[in-house]
XYZ file of C-alpha atoms in Angstrom:
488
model
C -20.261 39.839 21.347
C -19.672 36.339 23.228
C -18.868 36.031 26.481
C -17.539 33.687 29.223
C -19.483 31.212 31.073
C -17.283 29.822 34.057
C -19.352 26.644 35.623
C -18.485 26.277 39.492
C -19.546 24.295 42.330
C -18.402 21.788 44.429
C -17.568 18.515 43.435
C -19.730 15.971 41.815
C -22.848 18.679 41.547
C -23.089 18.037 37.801
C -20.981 20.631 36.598
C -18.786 18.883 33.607
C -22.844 16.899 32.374
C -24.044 20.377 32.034
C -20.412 21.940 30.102
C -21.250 18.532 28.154
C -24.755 19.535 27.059
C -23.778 23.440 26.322
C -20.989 22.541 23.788
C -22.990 19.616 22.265
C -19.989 16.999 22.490
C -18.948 14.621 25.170
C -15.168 16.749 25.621
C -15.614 16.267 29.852
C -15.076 12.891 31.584
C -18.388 12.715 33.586
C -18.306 9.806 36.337
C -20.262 8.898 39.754
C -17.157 9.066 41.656
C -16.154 13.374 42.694
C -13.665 15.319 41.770
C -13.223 13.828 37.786
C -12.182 17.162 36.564
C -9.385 19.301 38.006
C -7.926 21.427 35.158
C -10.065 23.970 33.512
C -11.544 23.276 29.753
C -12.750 25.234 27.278
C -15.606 24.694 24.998
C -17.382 26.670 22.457
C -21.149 26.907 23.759
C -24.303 27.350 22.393
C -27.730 28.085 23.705
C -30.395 29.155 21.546
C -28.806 32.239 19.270
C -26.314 32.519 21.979
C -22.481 31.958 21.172
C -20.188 31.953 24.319
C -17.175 30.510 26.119
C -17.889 28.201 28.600
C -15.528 26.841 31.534
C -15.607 23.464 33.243
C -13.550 23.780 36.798
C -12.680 21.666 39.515
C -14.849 21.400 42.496
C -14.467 23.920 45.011
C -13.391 21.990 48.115
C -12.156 23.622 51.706
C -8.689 22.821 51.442
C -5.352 23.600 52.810
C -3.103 25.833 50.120
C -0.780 23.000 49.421
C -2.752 20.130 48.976
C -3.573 18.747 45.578
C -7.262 20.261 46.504
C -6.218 23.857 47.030
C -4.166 23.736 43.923
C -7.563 22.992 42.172
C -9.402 25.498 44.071
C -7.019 28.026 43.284
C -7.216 27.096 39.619
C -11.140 27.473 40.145
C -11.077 30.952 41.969
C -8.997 32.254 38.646
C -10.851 31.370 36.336
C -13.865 33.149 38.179
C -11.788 35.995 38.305
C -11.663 35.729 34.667
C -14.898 34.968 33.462
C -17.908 37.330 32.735
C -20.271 35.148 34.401
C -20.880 32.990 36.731
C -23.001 29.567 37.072
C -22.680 28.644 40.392
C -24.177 25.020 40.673
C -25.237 22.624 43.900
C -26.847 19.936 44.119
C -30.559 20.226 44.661
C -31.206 16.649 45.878
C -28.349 17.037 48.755
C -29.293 20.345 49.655
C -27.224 23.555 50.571
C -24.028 22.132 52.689
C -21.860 24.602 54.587
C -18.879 24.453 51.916
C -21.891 26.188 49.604
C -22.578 28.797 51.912
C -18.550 29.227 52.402
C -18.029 29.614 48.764
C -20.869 31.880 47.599
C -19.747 34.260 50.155
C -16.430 33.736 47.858
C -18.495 34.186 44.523
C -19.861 37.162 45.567
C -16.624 39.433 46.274
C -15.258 37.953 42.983
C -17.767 38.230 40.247
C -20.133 40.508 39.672
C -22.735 38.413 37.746
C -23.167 35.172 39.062
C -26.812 33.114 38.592
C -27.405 30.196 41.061
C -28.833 26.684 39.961
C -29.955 24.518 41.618
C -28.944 21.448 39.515
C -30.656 17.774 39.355
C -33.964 19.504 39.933
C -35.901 17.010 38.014
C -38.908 15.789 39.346
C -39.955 16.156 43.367
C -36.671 14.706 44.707
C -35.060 18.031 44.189
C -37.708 20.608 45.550
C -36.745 20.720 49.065
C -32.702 21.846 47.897
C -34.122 24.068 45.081
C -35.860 26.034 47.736
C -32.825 25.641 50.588
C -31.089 27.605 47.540
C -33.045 31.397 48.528
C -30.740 31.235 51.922
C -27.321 31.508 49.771
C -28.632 35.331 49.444
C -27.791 35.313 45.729
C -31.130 36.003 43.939
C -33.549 33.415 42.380
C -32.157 30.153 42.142
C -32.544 28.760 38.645
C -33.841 25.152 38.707
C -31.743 23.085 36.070
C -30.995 19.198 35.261
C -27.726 18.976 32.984
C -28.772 15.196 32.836
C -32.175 15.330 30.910
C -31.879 19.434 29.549
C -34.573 20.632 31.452
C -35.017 24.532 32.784
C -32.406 25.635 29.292
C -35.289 28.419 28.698
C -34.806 29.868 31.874
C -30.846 30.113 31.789
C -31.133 31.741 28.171
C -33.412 34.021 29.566
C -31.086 34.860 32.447
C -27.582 34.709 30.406
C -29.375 37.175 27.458
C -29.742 40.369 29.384
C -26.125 40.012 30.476
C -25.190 39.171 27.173
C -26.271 42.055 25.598
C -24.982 44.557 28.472
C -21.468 42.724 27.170
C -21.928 43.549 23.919
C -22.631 47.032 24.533
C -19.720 47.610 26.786
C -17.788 46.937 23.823
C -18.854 48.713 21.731
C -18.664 51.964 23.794
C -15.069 51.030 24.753
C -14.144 49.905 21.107
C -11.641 53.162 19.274
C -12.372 54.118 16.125
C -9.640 53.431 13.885
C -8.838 54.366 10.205
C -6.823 52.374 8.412
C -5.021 52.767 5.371
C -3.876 49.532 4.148
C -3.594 51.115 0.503
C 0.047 50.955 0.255
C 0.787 47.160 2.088
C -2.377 45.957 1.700
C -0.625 42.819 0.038
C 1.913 42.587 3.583
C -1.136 42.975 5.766
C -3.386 40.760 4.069
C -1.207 37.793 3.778
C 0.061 37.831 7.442
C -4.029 37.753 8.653
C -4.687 35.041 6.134
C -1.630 33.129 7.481
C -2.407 33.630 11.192
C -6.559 33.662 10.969
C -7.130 31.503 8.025
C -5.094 28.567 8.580
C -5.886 25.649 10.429
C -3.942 25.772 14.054
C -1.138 22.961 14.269
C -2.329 20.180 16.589
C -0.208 18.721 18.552
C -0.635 15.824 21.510
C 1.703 15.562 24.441
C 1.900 12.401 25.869
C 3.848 10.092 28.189
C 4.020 8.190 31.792
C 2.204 9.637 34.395
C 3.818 12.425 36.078
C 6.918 13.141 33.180
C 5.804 17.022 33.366
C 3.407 16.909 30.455
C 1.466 20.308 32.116
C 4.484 21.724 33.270
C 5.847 22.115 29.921
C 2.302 23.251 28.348
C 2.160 25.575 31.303
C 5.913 27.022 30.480
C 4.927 27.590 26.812
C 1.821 29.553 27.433
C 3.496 31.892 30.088
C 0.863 30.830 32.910
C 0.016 28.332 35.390
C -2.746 27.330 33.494
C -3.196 23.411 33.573
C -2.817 21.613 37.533
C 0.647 20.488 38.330
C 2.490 19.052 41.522
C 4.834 16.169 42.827
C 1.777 13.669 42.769
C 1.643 11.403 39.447
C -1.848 11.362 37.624
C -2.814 14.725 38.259
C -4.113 15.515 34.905
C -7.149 13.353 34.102
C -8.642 14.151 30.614
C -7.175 15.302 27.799
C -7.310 19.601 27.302
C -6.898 21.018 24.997
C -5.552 24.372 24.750
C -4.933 26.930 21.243
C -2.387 29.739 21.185
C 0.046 31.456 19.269
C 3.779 29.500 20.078
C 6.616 32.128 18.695
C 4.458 32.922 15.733
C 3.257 29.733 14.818
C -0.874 29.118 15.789
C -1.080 25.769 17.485
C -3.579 23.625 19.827
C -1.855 21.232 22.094
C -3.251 18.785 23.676
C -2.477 17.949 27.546
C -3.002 14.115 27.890
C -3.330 12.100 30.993
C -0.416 9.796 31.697
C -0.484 6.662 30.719
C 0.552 3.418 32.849
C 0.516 -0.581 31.656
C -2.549 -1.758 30.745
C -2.322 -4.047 33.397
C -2.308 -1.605 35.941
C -5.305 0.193 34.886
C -7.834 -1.033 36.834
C -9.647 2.272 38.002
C -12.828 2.861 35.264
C -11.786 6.755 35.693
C -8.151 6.027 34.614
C -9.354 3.648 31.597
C -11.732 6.798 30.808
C -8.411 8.911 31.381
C -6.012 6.887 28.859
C -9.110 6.082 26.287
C -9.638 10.069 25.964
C -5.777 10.625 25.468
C -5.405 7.889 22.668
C -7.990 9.651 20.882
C -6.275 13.016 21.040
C -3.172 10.977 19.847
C -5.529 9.816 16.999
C -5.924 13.432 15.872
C -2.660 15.156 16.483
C -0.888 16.134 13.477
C 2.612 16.040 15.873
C 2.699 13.697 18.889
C 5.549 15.249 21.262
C 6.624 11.815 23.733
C 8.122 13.391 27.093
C 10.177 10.905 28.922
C 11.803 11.503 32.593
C 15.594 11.675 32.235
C 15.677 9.950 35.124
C 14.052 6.525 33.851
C 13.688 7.432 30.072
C 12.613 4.547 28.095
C 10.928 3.106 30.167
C 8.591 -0.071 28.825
C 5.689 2.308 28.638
C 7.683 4.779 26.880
C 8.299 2.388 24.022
C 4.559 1.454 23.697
C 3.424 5.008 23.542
C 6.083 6.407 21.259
C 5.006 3.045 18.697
C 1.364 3.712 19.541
C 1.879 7.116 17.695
C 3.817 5.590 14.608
C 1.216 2.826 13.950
C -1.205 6.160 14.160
C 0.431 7.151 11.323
C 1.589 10.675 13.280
C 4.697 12.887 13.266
C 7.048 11.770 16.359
C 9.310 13.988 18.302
C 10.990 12.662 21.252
C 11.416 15.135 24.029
C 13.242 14.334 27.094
C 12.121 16.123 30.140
C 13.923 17.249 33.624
C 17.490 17.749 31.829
C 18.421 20.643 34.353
C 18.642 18.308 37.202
C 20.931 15.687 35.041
C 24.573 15.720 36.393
C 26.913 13.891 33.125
C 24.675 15.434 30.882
C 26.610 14.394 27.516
C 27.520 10.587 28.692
C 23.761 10.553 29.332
C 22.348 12.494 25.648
C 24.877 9.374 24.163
C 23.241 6.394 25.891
C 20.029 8.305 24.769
C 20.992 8.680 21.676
C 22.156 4.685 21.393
C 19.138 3.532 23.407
C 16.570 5.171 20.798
C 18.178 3.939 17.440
C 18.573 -0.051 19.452
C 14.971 0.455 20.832
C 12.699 2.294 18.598
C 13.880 1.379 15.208
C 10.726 2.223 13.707
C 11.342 6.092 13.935
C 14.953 5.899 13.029
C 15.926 9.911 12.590
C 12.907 11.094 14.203
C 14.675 14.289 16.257
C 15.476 13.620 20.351
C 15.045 17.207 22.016
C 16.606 17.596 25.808
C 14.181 20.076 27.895
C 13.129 21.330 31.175
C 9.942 22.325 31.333
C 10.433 24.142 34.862
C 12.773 26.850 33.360
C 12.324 26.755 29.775
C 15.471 25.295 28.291
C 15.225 23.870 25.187
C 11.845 25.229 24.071
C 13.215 27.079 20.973
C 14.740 23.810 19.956
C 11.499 21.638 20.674
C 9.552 23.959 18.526
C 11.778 23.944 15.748
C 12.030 20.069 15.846
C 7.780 20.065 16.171
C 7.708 22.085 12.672
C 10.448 20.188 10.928
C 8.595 17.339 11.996
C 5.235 18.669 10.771
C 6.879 19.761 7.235
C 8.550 16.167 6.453
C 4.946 14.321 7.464
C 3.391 16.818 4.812
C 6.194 16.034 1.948
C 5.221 15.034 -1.237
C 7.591 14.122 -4.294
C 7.043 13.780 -7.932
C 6.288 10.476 -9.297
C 9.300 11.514 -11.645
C 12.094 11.665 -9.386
C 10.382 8.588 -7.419
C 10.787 6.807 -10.683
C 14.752 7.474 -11.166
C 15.166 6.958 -7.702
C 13.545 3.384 -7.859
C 15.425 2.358 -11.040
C 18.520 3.445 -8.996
C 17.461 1.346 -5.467
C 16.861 -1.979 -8.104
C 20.125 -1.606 -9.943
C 22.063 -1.384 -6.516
C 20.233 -3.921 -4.817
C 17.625 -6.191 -7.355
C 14.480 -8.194 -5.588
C 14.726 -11.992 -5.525
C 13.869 -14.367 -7.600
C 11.229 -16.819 -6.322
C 11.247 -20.361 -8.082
C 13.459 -18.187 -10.712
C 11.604 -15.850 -11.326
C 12.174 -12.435 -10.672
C 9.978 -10.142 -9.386
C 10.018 -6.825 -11.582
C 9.357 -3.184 -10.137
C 7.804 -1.402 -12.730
C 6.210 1.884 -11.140
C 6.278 3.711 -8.649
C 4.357 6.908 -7.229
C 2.852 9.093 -3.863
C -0.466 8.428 -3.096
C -1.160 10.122 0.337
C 0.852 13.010 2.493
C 0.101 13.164 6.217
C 1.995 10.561 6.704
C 4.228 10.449 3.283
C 2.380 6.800 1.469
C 3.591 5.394 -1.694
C 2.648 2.549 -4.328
C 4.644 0.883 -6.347
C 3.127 -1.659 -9.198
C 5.578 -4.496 -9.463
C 4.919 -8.520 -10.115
C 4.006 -11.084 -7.945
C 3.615 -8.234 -4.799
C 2.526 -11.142 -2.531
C 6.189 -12.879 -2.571
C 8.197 -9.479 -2.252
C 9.686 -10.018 1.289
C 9.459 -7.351 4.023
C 13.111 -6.932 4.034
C 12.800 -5.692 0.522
C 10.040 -3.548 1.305
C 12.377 -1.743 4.593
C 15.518 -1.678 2.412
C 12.535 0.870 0.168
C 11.425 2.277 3.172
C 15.090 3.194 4.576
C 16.003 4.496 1.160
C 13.146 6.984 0.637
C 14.187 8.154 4.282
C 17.714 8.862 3.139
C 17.304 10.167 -0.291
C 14.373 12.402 0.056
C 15.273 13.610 3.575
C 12.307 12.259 6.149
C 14.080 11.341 8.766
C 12.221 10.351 11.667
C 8.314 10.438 9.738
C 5.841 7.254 9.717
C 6.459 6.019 5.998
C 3.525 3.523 4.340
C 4.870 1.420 1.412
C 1.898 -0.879 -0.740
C 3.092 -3.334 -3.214
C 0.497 -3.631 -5.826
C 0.414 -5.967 -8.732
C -1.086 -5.043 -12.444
C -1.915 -8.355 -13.701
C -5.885 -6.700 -13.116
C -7.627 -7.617 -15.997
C -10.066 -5.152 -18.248
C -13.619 -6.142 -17.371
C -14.351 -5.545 -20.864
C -11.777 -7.532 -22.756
C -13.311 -10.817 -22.876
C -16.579 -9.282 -24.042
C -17.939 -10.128 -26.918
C -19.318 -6.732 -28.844
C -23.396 -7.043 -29.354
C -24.811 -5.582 -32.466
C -28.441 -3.697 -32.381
C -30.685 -5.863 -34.185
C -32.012 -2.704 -36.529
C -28.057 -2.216 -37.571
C -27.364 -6.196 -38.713
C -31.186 -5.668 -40.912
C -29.575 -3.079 -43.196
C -26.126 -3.840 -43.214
C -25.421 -7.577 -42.501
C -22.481 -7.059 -40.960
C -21.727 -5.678 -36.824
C -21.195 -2.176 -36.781
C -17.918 -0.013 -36.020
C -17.039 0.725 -32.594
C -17.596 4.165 -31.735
C-alpha cells in the first residue's frame, strides 16, 4: 500500500532539493534565497521498491495568523495533519534554532510517525548540528544530504517498517465485498474504463499576478488547498493538482502570475514565469483569468497570444464579476474589446466568474470541454475537398504575372490543434490574406470557433527521384537475350 510522505521544516533547510531527488524530476523551484515554496506539491516518490506520496510545504516560520507567513504555516500544519509520515528536516550546518524546538513540540501532538534529519550532513561541517539534533527529544536523528543523495539507505530503512504497518492496517480495515457485475457488467465496465483509463484533461491557468488564479482552483476543489491573500505573487511555481471536476477527470495547473518582461528582474520570479510557460506548453486547455477591474490589460494580450502560438485551446475567463456594478455595459465592451484586440482567437468563448463564490463555474467548465472537443476535431478530406472547391468559386486566388495559382487538394494532417494541407501551385506567392480568408472559413463552416487553426500551402511540382533514371540491365540478361529486360 503507498503512503504519504509530508517533508517539513523551516525555511531554506533543503526541503523542496530532497522532494526533488525522491520524485526523480526537477517539479520544485530550489533557490539560495528562503521561503521559494509556499503551496504544497505533490509528487509521486520512489525509494528503492518503495512507492509513496510525497509533500513539499512551506517553511514553518513563527508567524502572526494573518500574515502571508501564517497562511503558509497553516497550509503546512494541514498537510501534517494529513500525511502518514513525517520528515521533519533542519539544517545540520546551522544547528537546532529555537523555531525547531517550537515546532517539533508541534510535530509531536500532530503526527504520530515523524523521523528527524538532520539535512546537509555531508562531510564534518554538519556533525556538530547532526548531534544538537538528540535534544529535539524525537528519536535518532537521521543524517541526510538532499544535495549529493547521501544517508537514502538509512531513510528506506526507517520509512519500510512504517510502510508495511500501513499496508497492514488496510488490509484489516478493508470489507469484503462480493460483487455481481453479471448482469451490467457492460455499464460498470465502461464507466471505470472512462474514469480510470483515460488520460486526465490538463488544463493551465494563467494570468497577471494576483487575478485569483488559486482562488478559483481552490473553489473548484471544495478546499483551501493552494495559498491565497490580497498580496500579488503569492503563488510561485506552477502546481499542479488532479481531480474529478463534475464528472470529468482533470489536472490543472496553478501558474505563477506573470508581469512584463521588463519588470522581471528577481532570478526567483524569472524561475517563477519560466516554470509556468512550460505548464502552458503542456496544457491541452489554457484558461486566461483577467481582473474585471483592468481586463486586458497589455500583459493579458501577451499571455492569451502566448497560448495560441502554443498551439493550445483558449478560454477566456474573466474573474471578480460579483463585485462589477453595470455588469452588461461592461460584458459588451468585453465582448468588443476581445474581437478588436485578440483577433487571433476570434470565437474562442469569454466566461464571466467569481472565483470567491462560485458563479459561473458550471459555465467555465462547459466552455473548457467545448473547447477541448473543437481542438480535437478532425474532418474528412472529402467534405474538406467540396468545401475548398466552394471557398475558390466564391472567392478565386490571384493571379501573379497572370498566372493563376490553382488549389488542387486539400486534407487534415494533425488534431490537437486542428492542421491542414492543401497542395496548390506556386504556394510561395499565395498571400496571407488568402491563406486567413481559408483560415476564417474552416472556422465558420466546420464550427471551431475560438481553436488555434495551422494552414501549410504545399506545392506538387516534387519530382520522382526515379524518373530521369536510366534502367540498367544485368550483364548475364543482355548475354542471352540482347536486348534490356522487362521491368518487373
Amino acid at each position: 500500500m503507498s503512503f504519504t510522505l509530508a517533508i517539513v521544516g523551516r525555511p531554506n533547510v533543503g526541503k523542496s532539493t530532497l522532494f526533488n531527488r525522491l520524485v526523480g524530476k526537477r517539479l520544485a523551484l530550489v533557490d539560495d534565497q528562503p521561503g521559494v515554496t509556499r503551496d504544497l506539491r505533490e509528487g509521486e516518490a520512489r525509494l528503492g521498491d518503495l512507492r509513496f506520496t510525497v509533500i513539499d510545504t512551506a517553511g514553518l516560520e513563527d508567524a502572526t495568523d494573518d500574515s502571508l507567513q501564517g497562511r503558509m504555516r497553516r497550509l503546512t500544519e494541514r498537510a501534517v495533519e494529513m500525511a502518514d509520515v513525517c520528515l521533519f528536516m533542519i539544517d545540520a550546518r546551522a544547528g537546532v534554532l529555537a523555531t525547531d524546538q517550537m515546532f517539533a513540540e508541534i510535530l509531536r501532538k500532530k503526527n504520530a510517525h515523524v523521523i528527524l534529519a538532520a539535512n546537509k550532513a555531508e562531510g564534518k561541517t554538519g556533525e556538530e548540528g547532526f548531534l544538537e539534533a538528540y535534544s529535539l527529544g524525537l528519536g535518532e536523528p537521521l543524517r541526510l544530504s538532499g544535495e549529493h543523495g547521501e544517508g537514502f539507505e538509512d531513510l528506506y530503512a526507517m520509512l519500510m517498517p512504517l510502510a508495511d504497518s500501513f499496508a497492514e492496517r488496510a488490509e484489516a480495515v478493508m470489507p469484503e465485498v462480493d460483487v455481481d457485475v453479471s448482469d451490467d457488467e457492460e455499464d460498470f465496465s465502461g464507466r471505470s474504463r472512462d474514469f480510470n483509463d483515460g488520460k486526465p484533461l490538463q488544463i493551465a491557468v494563467v494570468g497577471r499576478p494576483n487575478a485569483g488564479k488559486s482562488t478559483l482552483i481552490n473553489q473548484l476543489i471544495g478546499e483551501e488547498r493552494l495559498l491565497t491573500g490580497p498580496e500579488a505573487g503569492i503563488t510561485r511555481d506552477a502546481i499542479s493538482l488532479t481531480f474529478d471536476w463534475a464528472g470529468t477527470p482533470v489536472r490543472m495547473f496553478d501558474t505563477a502570475g506573470m508581469r512584463k518582461k521588463a519588470k522581471v528582474q528577481d532570478k526567483l520570479e524569472k524561475l517563477s514565469v519560466s516554470d509556468g510557460l512550460r505548464a502552458v506548453k503542456f496544457a491541452e486547455v489554457v484558461v486566461v483569468l483577467l481582473d474585471a477591474a483592468i481586463p486586458f490589460e497589455q500583459q493579458d494580450l501577451r499571455i492569451a497570444d502566448l497560448a495560441e502560438r502554443e498551439g493550445r485551446a483558449v478560454v477566456v475567463a474573466v474573474n471578480k464579476w460579483d463585485i462589477e456594478g453595470e455588469k452588461q455595459e461592461k460584458l459588451r465592451d468585453l465582448k468588443e474589446s476581445f474581437t478588436r484586440l485578440l483577433p487571433q482567437l476570434r470565437g474562442a468563448p469569454l466566461i464571466t466568474i467569481s472565483a470567491k463564490t462560485g458563479r459561473g463555474m458550471d459555465r467555465l467548465r462547459d466552455a473548457v470541454l467545448r473547447a477541448h472537443d473543437i481542438w480535437n476535431r478532425r474532418v474528412s478530406t472529402a467534405q474538406l475537398n467540396r468545401w475548398l472547391t466552394g471557398m475558390v468559386e466564391a472567392h478565386p486566388p490571384p493571379a501573379p504575372a497572370g498566372r493563376r495559382i490553382k488549389l488542387r487538394y486539400m486534407t487534415q494532417a494533425k488534431t490537437r490543434p486542428p492542421g491542414f494541407v492543401v497542395m496548390c501551385s506556386m504556394p510561395e506567392k499565395l498571400p496571407e490574406s488568402y491563406s486567413r480568408y481559408l483560415v476564417n472559413g474552416l472556422r465558420d463552416d466546420f464550427d471551431m470557433p475560438g481553436t488555434p487553426i495551422r494552414l501549410w500551402m504545399r506545392s506538387q511540382s516534387d519530382k520522382n527521384p526515379y524518373k530521369d533514371k536510366k534502367k540498367s540491365t544485368p550483364s548475364r540478361l543482355r548475354k542471352h537475350t540482347g536486348k534490356k529486360p522487362l521491368s518487373k
